[in-house]
XYZ file of C-alpha atoms in Angstrom:
593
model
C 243.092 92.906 49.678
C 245.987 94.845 49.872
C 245.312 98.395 48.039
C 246.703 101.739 47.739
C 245.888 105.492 46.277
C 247.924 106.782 43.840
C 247.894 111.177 43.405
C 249.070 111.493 39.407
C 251.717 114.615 39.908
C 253.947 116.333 36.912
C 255.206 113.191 36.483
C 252.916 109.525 36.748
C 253.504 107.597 39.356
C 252.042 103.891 40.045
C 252.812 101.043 41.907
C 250.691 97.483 42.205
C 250.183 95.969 45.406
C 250.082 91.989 45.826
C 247.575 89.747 47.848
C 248.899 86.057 47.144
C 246.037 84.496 45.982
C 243.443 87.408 45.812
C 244.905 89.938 43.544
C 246.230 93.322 42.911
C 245.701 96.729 42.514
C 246.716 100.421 40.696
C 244.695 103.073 42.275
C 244.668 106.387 40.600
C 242.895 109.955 41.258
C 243.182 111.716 38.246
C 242.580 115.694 39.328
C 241.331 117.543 36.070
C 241.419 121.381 37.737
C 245.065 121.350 35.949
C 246.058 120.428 32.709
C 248.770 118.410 34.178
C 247.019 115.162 33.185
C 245.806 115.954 29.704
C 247.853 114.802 26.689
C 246.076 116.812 23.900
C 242.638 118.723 23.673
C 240.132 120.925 21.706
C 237.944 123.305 22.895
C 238.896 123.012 26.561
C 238.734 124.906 29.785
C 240.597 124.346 32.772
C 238.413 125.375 35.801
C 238.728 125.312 39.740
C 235.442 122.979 38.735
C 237.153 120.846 36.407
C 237.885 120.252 32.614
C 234.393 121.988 30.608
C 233.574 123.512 27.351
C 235.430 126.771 26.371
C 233.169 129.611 25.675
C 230.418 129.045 23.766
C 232.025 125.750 21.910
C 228.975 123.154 21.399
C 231.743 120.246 22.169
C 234.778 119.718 23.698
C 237.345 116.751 23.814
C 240.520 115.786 26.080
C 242.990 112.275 26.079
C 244.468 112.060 28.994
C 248.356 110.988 29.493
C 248.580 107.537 28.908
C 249.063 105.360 31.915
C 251.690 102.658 32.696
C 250.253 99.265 33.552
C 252.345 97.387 35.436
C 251.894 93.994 37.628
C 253.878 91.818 39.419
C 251.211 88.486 39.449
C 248.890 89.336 36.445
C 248.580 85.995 34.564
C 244.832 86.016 32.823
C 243.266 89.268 32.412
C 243.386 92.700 33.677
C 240.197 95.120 34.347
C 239.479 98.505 34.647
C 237.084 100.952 35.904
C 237.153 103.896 37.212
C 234.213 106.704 38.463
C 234.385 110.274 38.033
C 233.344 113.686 39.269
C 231.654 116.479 37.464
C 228.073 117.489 35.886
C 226.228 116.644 33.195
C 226.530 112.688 33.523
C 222.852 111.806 33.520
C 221.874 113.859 30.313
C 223.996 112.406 27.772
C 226.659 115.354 27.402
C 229.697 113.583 28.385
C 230.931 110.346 26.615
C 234.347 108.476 27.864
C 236.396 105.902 25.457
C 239.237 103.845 26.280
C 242.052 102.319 24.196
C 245.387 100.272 25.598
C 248.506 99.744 24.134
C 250.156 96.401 23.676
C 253.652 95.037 22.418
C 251.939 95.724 18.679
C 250.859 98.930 19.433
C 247.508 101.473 20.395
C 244.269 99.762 19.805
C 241.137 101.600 18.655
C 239.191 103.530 20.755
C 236.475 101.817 22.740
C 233.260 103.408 24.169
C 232.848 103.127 27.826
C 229.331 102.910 29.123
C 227.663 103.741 32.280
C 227.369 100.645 35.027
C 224.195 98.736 34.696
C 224.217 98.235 38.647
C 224.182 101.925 39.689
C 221.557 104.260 39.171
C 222.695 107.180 36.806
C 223.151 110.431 38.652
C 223.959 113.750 36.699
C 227.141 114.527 38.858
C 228.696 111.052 38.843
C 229.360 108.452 36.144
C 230.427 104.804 37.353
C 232.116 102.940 34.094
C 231.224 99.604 33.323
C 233.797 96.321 34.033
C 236.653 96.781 31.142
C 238.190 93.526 30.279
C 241.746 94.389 28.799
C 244.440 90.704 28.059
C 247.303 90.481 29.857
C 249.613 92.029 27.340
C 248.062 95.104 27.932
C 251.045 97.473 28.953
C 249.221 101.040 29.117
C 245.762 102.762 29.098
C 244.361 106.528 27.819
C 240.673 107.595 28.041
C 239.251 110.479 26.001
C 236.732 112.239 26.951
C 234.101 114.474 24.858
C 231.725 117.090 26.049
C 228.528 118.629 24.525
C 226.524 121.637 25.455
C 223.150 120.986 26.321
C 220.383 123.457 27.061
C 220.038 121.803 31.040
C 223.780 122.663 32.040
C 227.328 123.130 31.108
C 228.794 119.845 31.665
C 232.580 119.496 33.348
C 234.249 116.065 34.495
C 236.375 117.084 38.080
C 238.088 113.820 38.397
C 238.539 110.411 37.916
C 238.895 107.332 40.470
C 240.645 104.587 38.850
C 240.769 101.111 39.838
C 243.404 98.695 37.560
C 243.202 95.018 39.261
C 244.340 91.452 37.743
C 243.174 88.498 39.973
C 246.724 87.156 39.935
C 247.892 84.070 39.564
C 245.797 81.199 38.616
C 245.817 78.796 41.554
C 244.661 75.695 39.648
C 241.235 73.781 39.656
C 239.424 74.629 42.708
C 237.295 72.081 44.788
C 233.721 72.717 44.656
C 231.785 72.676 47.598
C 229.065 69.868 48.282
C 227.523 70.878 51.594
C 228.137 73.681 53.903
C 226.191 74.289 57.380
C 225.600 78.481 55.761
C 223.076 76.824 53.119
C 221.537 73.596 55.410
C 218.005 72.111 54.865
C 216.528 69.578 54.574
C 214.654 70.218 50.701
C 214.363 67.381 48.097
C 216.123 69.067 45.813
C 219.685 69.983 46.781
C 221.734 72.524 46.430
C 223.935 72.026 43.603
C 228.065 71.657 44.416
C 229.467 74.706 44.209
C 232.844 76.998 44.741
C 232.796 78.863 48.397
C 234.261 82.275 48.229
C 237.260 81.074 49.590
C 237.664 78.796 46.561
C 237.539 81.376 44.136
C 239.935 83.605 46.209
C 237.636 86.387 48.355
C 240.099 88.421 50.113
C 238.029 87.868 52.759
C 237.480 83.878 52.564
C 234.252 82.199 53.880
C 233.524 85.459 56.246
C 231.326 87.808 55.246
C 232.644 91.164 53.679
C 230.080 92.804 55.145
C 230.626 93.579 58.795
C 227.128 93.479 59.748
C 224.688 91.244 56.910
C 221.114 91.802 56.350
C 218.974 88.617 56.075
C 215.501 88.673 53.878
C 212.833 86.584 53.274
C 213.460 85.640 49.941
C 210.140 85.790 47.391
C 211.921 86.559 44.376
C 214.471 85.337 42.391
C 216.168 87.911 40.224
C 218.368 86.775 37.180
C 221.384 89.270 35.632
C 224.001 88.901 33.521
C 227.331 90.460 34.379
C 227.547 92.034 30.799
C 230.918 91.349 30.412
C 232.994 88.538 27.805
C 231.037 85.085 27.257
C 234.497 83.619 27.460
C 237.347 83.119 29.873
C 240.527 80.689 30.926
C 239.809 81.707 34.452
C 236.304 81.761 35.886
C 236.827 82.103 39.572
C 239.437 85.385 38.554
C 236.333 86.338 36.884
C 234.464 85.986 40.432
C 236.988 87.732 42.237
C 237.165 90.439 39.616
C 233.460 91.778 40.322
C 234.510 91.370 44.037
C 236.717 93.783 43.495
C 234.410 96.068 41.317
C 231.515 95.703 43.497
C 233.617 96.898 46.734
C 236.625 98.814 45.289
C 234.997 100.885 42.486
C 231.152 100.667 43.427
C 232.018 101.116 47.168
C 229.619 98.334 48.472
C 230.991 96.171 51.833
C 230.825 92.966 49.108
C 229.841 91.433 46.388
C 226.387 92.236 45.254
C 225.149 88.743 43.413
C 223.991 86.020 45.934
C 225.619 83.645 43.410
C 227.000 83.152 39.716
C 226.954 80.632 37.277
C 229.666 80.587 34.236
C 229.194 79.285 31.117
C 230.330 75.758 32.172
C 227.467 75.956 34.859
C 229.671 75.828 37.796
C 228.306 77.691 40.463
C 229.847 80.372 42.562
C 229.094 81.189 46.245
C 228.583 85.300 46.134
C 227.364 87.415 48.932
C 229.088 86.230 52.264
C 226.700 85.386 55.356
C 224.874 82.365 54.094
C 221.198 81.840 53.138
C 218.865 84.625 52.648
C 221.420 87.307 53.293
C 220.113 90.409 51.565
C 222.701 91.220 48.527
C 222.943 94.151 46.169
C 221.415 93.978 42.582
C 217.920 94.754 42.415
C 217.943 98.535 41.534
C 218.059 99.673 45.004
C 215.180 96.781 46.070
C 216.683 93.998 47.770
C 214.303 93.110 49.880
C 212.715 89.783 49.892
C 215.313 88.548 46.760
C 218.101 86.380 45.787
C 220.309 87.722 42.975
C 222.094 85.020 40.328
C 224.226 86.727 37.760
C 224.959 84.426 34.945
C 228.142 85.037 33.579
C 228.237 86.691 29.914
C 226.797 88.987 28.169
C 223.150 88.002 26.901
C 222.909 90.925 24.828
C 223.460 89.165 21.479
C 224.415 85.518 22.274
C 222.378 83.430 24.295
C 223.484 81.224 27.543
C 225.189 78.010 27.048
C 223.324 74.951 27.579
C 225.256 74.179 30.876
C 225.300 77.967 32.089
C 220.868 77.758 31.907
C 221.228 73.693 33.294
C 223.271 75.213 36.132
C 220.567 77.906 37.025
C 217.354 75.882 36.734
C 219.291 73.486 39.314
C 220.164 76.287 42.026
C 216.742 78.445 41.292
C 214.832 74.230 41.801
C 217.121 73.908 45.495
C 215.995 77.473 46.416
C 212.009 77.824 45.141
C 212.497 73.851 47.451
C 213.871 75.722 50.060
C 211.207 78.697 50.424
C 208.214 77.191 49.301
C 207.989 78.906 46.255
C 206.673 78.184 42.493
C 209.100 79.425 39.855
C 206.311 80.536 37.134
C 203.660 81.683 39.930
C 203.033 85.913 40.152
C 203.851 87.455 43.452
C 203.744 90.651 44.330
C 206.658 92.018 45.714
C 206.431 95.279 47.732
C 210.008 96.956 47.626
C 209.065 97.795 44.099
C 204.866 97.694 44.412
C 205.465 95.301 41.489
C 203.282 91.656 41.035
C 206.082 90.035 39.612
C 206.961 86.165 38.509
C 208.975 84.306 41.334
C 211.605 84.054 38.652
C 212.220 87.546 36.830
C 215.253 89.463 35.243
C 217.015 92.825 36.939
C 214.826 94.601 34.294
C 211.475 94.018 35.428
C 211.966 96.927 38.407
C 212.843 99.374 35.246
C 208.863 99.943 35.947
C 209.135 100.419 39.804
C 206.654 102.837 41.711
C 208.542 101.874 44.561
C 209.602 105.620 46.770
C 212.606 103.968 48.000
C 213.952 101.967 44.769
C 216.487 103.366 42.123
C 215.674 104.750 38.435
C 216.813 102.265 36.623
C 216.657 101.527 32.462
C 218.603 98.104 32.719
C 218.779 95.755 29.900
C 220.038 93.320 32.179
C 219.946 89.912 32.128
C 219.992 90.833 28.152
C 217.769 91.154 25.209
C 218.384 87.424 24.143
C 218.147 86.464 27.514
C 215.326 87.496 29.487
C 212.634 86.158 26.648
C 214.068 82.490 27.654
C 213.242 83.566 31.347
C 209.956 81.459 30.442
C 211.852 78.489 29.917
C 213.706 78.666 32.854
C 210.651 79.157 34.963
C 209.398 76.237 33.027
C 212.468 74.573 33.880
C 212.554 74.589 37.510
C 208.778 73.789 37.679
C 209.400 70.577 35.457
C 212.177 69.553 37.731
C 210.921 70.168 40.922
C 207.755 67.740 39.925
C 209.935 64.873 39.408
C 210.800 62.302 41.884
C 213.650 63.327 44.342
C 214.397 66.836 42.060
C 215.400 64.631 39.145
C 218.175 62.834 41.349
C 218.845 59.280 42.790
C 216.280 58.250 45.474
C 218.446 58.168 48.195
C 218.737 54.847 50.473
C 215.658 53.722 52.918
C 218.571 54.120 55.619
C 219.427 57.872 54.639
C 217.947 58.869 58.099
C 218.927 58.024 61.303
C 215.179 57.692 62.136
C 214.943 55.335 59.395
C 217.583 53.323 60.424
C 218.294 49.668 58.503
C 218.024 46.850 61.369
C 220.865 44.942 61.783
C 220.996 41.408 64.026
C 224.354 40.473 65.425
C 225.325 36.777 64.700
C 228.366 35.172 65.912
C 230.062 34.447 62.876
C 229.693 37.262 61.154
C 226.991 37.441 58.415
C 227.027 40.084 56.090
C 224.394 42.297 55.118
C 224.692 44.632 51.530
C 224.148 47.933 51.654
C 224.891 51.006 49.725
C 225.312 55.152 50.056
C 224.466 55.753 46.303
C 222.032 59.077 46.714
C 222.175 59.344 50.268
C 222.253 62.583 51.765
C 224.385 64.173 54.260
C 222.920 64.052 58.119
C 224.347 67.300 58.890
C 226.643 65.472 61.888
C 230.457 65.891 62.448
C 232.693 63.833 61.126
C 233.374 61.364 63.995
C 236.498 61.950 66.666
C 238.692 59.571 65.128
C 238.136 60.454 61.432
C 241.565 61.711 59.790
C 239.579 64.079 57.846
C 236.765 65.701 60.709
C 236.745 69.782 59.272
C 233.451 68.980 57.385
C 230.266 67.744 58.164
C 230.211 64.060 56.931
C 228.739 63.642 53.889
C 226.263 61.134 52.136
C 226.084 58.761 54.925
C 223.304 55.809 55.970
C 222.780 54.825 59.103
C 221.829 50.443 60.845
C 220.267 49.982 64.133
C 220.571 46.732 66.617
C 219.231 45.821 70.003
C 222.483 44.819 71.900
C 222.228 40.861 72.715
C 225.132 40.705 74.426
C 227.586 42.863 76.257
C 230.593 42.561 73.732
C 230.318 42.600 70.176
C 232.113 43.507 66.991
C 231.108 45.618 63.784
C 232.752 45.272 60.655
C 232.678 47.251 57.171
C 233.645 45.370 53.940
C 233.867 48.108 51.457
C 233.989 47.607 47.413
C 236.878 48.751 45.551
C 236.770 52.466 45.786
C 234.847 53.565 48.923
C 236.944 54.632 51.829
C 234.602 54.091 54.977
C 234.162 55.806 58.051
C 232.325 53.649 60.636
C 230.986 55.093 64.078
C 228.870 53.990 66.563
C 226.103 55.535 68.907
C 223.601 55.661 71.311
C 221.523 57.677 69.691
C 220.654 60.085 66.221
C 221.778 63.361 67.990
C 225.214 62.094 67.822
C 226.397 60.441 71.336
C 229.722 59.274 70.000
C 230.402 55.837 71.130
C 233.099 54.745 69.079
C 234.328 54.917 65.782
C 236.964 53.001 63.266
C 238.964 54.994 60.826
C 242.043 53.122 60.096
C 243.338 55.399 56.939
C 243.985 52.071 54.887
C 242.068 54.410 52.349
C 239.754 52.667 49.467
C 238.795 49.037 49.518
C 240.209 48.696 52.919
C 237.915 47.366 55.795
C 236.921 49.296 58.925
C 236.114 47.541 62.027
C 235.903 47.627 66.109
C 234.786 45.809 69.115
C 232.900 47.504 71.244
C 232.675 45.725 75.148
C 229.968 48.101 77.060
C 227.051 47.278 75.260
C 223.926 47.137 77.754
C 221.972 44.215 76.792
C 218.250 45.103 75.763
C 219.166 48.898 74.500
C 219.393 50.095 70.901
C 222.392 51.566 69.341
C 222.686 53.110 66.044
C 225.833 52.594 63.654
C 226.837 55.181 60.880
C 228.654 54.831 57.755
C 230.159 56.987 55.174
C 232.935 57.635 52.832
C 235.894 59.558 53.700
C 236.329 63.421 53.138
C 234.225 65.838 50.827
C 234.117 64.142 47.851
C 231.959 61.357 46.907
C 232.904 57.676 46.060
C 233.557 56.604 42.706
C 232.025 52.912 44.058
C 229.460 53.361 46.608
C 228.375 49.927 47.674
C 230.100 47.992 51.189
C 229.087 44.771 53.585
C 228.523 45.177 57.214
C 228.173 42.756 59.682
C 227.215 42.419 63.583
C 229.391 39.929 65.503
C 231.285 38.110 68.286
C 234.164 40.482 68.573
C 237.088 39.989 66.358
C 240.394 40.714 68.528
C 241.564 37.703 70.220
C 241.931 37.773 74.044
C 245.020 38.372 75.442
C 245.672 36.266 79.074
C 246.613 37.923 82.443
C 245.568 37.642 85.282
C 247.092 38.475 89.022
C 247.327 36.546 92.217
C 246.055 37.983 95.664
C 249.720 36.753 96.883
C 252.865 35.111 95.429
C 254.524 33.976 98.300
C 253.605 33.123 101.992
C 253.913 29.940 104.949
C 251.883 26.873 104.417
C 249.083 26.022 103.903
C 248.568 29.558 101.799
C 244.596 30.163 100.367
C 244.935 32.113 97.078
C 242.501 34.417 95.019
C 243.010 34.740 91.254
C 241.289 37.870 89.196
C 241.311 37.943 85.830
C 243.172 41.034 83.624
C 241.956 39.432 79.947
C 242.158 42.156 77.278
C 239.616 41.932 74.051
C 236.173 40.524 76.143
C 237.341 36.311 76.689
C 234.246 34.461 76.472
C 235.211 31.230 78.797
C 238.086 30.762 81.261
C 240.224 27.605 81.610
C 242.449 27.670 84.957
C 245.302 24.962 85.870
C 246.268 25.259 89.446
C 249.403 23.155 89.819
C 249.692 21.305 92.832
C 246.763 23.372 94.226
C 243.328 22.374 95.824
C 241.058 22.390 93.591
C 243.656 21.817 90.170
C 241.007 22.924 87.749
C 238.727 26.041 87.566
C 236.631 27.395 85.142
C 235.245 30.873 87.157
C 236.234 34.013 85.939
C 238.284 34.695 89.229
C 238.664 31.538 91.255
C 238.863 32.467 95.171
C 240.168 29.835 97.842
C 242.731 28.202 95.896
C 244.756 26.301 99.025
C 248.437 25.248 98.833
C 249.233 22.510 101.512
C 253.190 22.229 101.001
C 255.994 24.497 100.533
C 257.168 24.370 97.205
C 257.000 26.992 93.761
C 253.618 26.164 91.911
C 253.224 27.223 88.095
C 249.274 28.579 86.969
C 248.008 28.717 83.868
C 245.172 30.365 82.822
């Protein structure tokens, strides 16, 4: 992400920065050891220290100018934040409000509260997310002071951070499997947007340049505390990217993933499974974070949104073992603590090393349905196959559906409804090969013969892939992907079978999406490409009587050979290379084969 700092002089001066696709940026310092930036004040010092209280005034208050906003790409929203420099943060002496102006005017003035995902400290205040619509043309904070009998409180400065995500880039394409989050659990991982989908600056790689992995016992649930509604979720994402790294300072996102109200699920944290994120108050050990998008504080989650989590909490308390309502203890914060629990339950923490903390987070209407999401992911994990479609007794390579070739081609019904990916490549000659395949079932045979022929008969919309092997680690043999696209067949012969081995055959549907019609034919045969006749002669010409070999150059595996020798000795062959064919007289002879 493009991003540059901004010094506020006698006059303002901003600029925004574009990143097709990922955003753009105002950064501002605003300096407060001059008045320069201050509109209008009461009770006010100007200090080498900052803006404080004058004398012995009890309070003090100061707008600053008001500040252009300007983009060149913002479409949906535009945030702010901002932290600031001074004293007196941490004992409630110093309160900041915002208001913007739009093409109707100022709107009122809106308190500003300290970020639930930093600890408070008394010489720096970190504002939460603002959330300001896209008509929003300028900005002004004020900010008021009170004495207090700990300190004198003064605010130095103020880093601000103005992004929009941009423009809206359409519907993205959700994820269904990715090698970062492979395994082989029952329940799966829900589909879900990669980071790249929802516009990271830095796509699928991590942000981090060196991430920390954990053994994940916990699973801690947040809410972002921001609006419950939006025309742009993954700008939404890429907003609290930004926050995260360009306000909070972190190397990336701190959630491991989201869910928005819809219950589509985002990819956070880049580096895969079990990479150690940011959101547990300063104890990220031995957690996953999932921020549910909203704020919980006096609406509850949609219906989808708490759907959504129960199915990505199921894959992961599948993937570690773990039982969503059981009590663990959980040493980071030297708490005992359910599997499932909200960012507040390490408001308590004895832990040396963890952050004070007095989170409300995941929200006071919430974290009491924290039971029935525990409940949730307990009920579904005890049902057959996570609550999904068994998937086919040929979803395994290992468990492989025989197949017996017969000559004319006998079909055998089969069908990829609830299978589950194998983890292999997409074969060499598939037009789409950048993704593991997906959903595919595997057949078996013992090769009877040496040539033989395998064909796919697919049903109106399934697109298949068909590849053959040697063996389940993926020994290409061949493959047939003849981008007819749905309904059309796939087939191949195949001429170096070795009679007596076993060979395994794979099928699938094309790309990363699955079929709306999942059901095909397949059949083992005689191959189905016609021979096509040649042969050559050991010589064409020569002085009577002339002995002549014949070798056969037959394309597509012939089966029998029929050989007319025309005035030769013997006329009539039916060898696959007749040797010793004599000519007695001159003359030109015609052969067919």
């Amino acid at each position: 992400m493009k991003k540059n700092k901004i010094l506020l002089l006698a006059v303002l001066l901003f600029t925004g920065f574009t990143c097709f696709g990922q955003g753009e940026n105002i950064f501002i310092d605003l300096e407060f050891d001059k008045d320069t930036w201050i509109s209008n004040s009461e009770n006010l010092v100007i200090a080498p220290n900052g803006a404080g209280l004058s004398g012995h005034s009890p309070k003090a208050m100061f707008t600053s100018i008001a500040i252009p906003v300007a983009f060149e790409s913002a479409e949906s929203f535009i945030t702010v934040s901002f932290s600031s420099r001074g004293l007196g943060f941490d004992s409630n002496q110093i309160h900041f409000s915002i208001r913007s102006k739009d093409n109707e005017g100022w709107g009122d003035w809106q308190p500003i509260h300290q970020s639930h995902e930093v600890a408070p400290h008394e010489s720096r205040f970190v504002s939460q997310l603002l959330f300001f619509d896209v008509t929003c043309g300028q900005i002004q904070f004020m900010v008021e002071l009170s004495a207090g009998q700990k300190q004198t409180p003064f605010v130095k400065s103020m880093s601000l951070n103005i992004f929009t995500p941009g423009k809206e880039k359409g519907a993205p394409v959700k994820t269904k499997q990715s090698n970062n989050y492979k395994n082989d659990c029952y329940c799966p991982l829900p589909d879900f947007f990669n980071r790249d989908e929802w516009g990271c600056p830095d796509g699928e790689e991590p942000s981090c340049p060196s991430p920390s992995y954990t053994n994940v016992s916990h699973l801690i649930v947040h809410h972002s505390a921001t609006s419950n509604t939006s025309t742009n979720w993954p700008g939404v994402v890429l907003s609290f990217w930004d926050y995260h790294v360009n306000t909070l300072g972190w190397c990336d996102i701190g959630y491991n993933w989201l869910v928005d109200p819809d219950g589509n699920l985002y990819e956070g944290r880049g580096g895969g499974n079990n990479v150690k994120g940011a959101h547990f108050s300063c104890a990220n050990a031995y957690t996953m974070g999932v921020c549910v998008i909203g704020n919980f504080m006096e609406d509850e989650p949609t219906s989808e949104a708490k759907e959504g989590l129960i199915r990505l909490l199921s894959w992961k308390c599948c993937d570690k073992e773990l039982i969503a309502s059981a009590l663990v203890y959980h040493s980071p914060t030297q708490l005992t603590l359910p599997t499932v629990c909200g960012h507040r339950d390490a408001n308590e923490s004895l832990a040396p090393n963890a952050c004070p903390s007095g989170t409300a987070c995941p929200g006071d209407l919430f974290y009491p349905l924290l039971d029935e999401i525990r409940a949730g992911v307990d009920s579904l994990m005890g049902l057959p196959f996570c609550g999904g479609f068994a998937p086919p007794a040929n979803d395994n390579c290992d468990l492989a559906q025989d197949l017996v070739y017969s000559p004319d081609c006998e079909f055998v019904a089969a069908d990829v409804s609830g299978a589950t990916p194998s983890g292999l490549d997409a074969p060499d000659c598939s037009g789409y090969n950048g993704f593991p395949a997906l959903e595919d079932v595997w057949f078996s045979f013992v090769a009877d013969t040496t040539a033989m022929g395998i064909k796919v008969v697919p049903s109106e919309m399934f697109d298949p892939v068909l590849a053959l092997y040697n063996n389940c680690e993926g020994d290409e043999l061949a493959c047939s992907d003849m981008g007819g696209g749905v309904g059309n067949m796939e087939y191949f012969d195949y001429n170096n079978f070795i009679v007596g081995e076993t060979y395994f055959i794979r099928v699938y549907h094309y790309g990363q999406l699955s079929p709306l019609t999942t059901n095909f034919e397949i059949c083992l045969s005689n191959p189905f490409l016609y021979p096509y006749a040649n042969f050559e002669a050991s010589s064409t010409q020569g002085q009577a009587p002339l002995s002549v070999d014949f070798t056969d150059l037959t394309e597509n595996v012939p089966t029998s050979w029929n050989w007319i020798f025309e005035g030769g000795i013997p006329e009539t062959s039916t060898d696959q290379n007749p040797v010793g064919i004599i000519y007695e007289e001159p003359g030109v002879y015609d052969v067919m084969m």
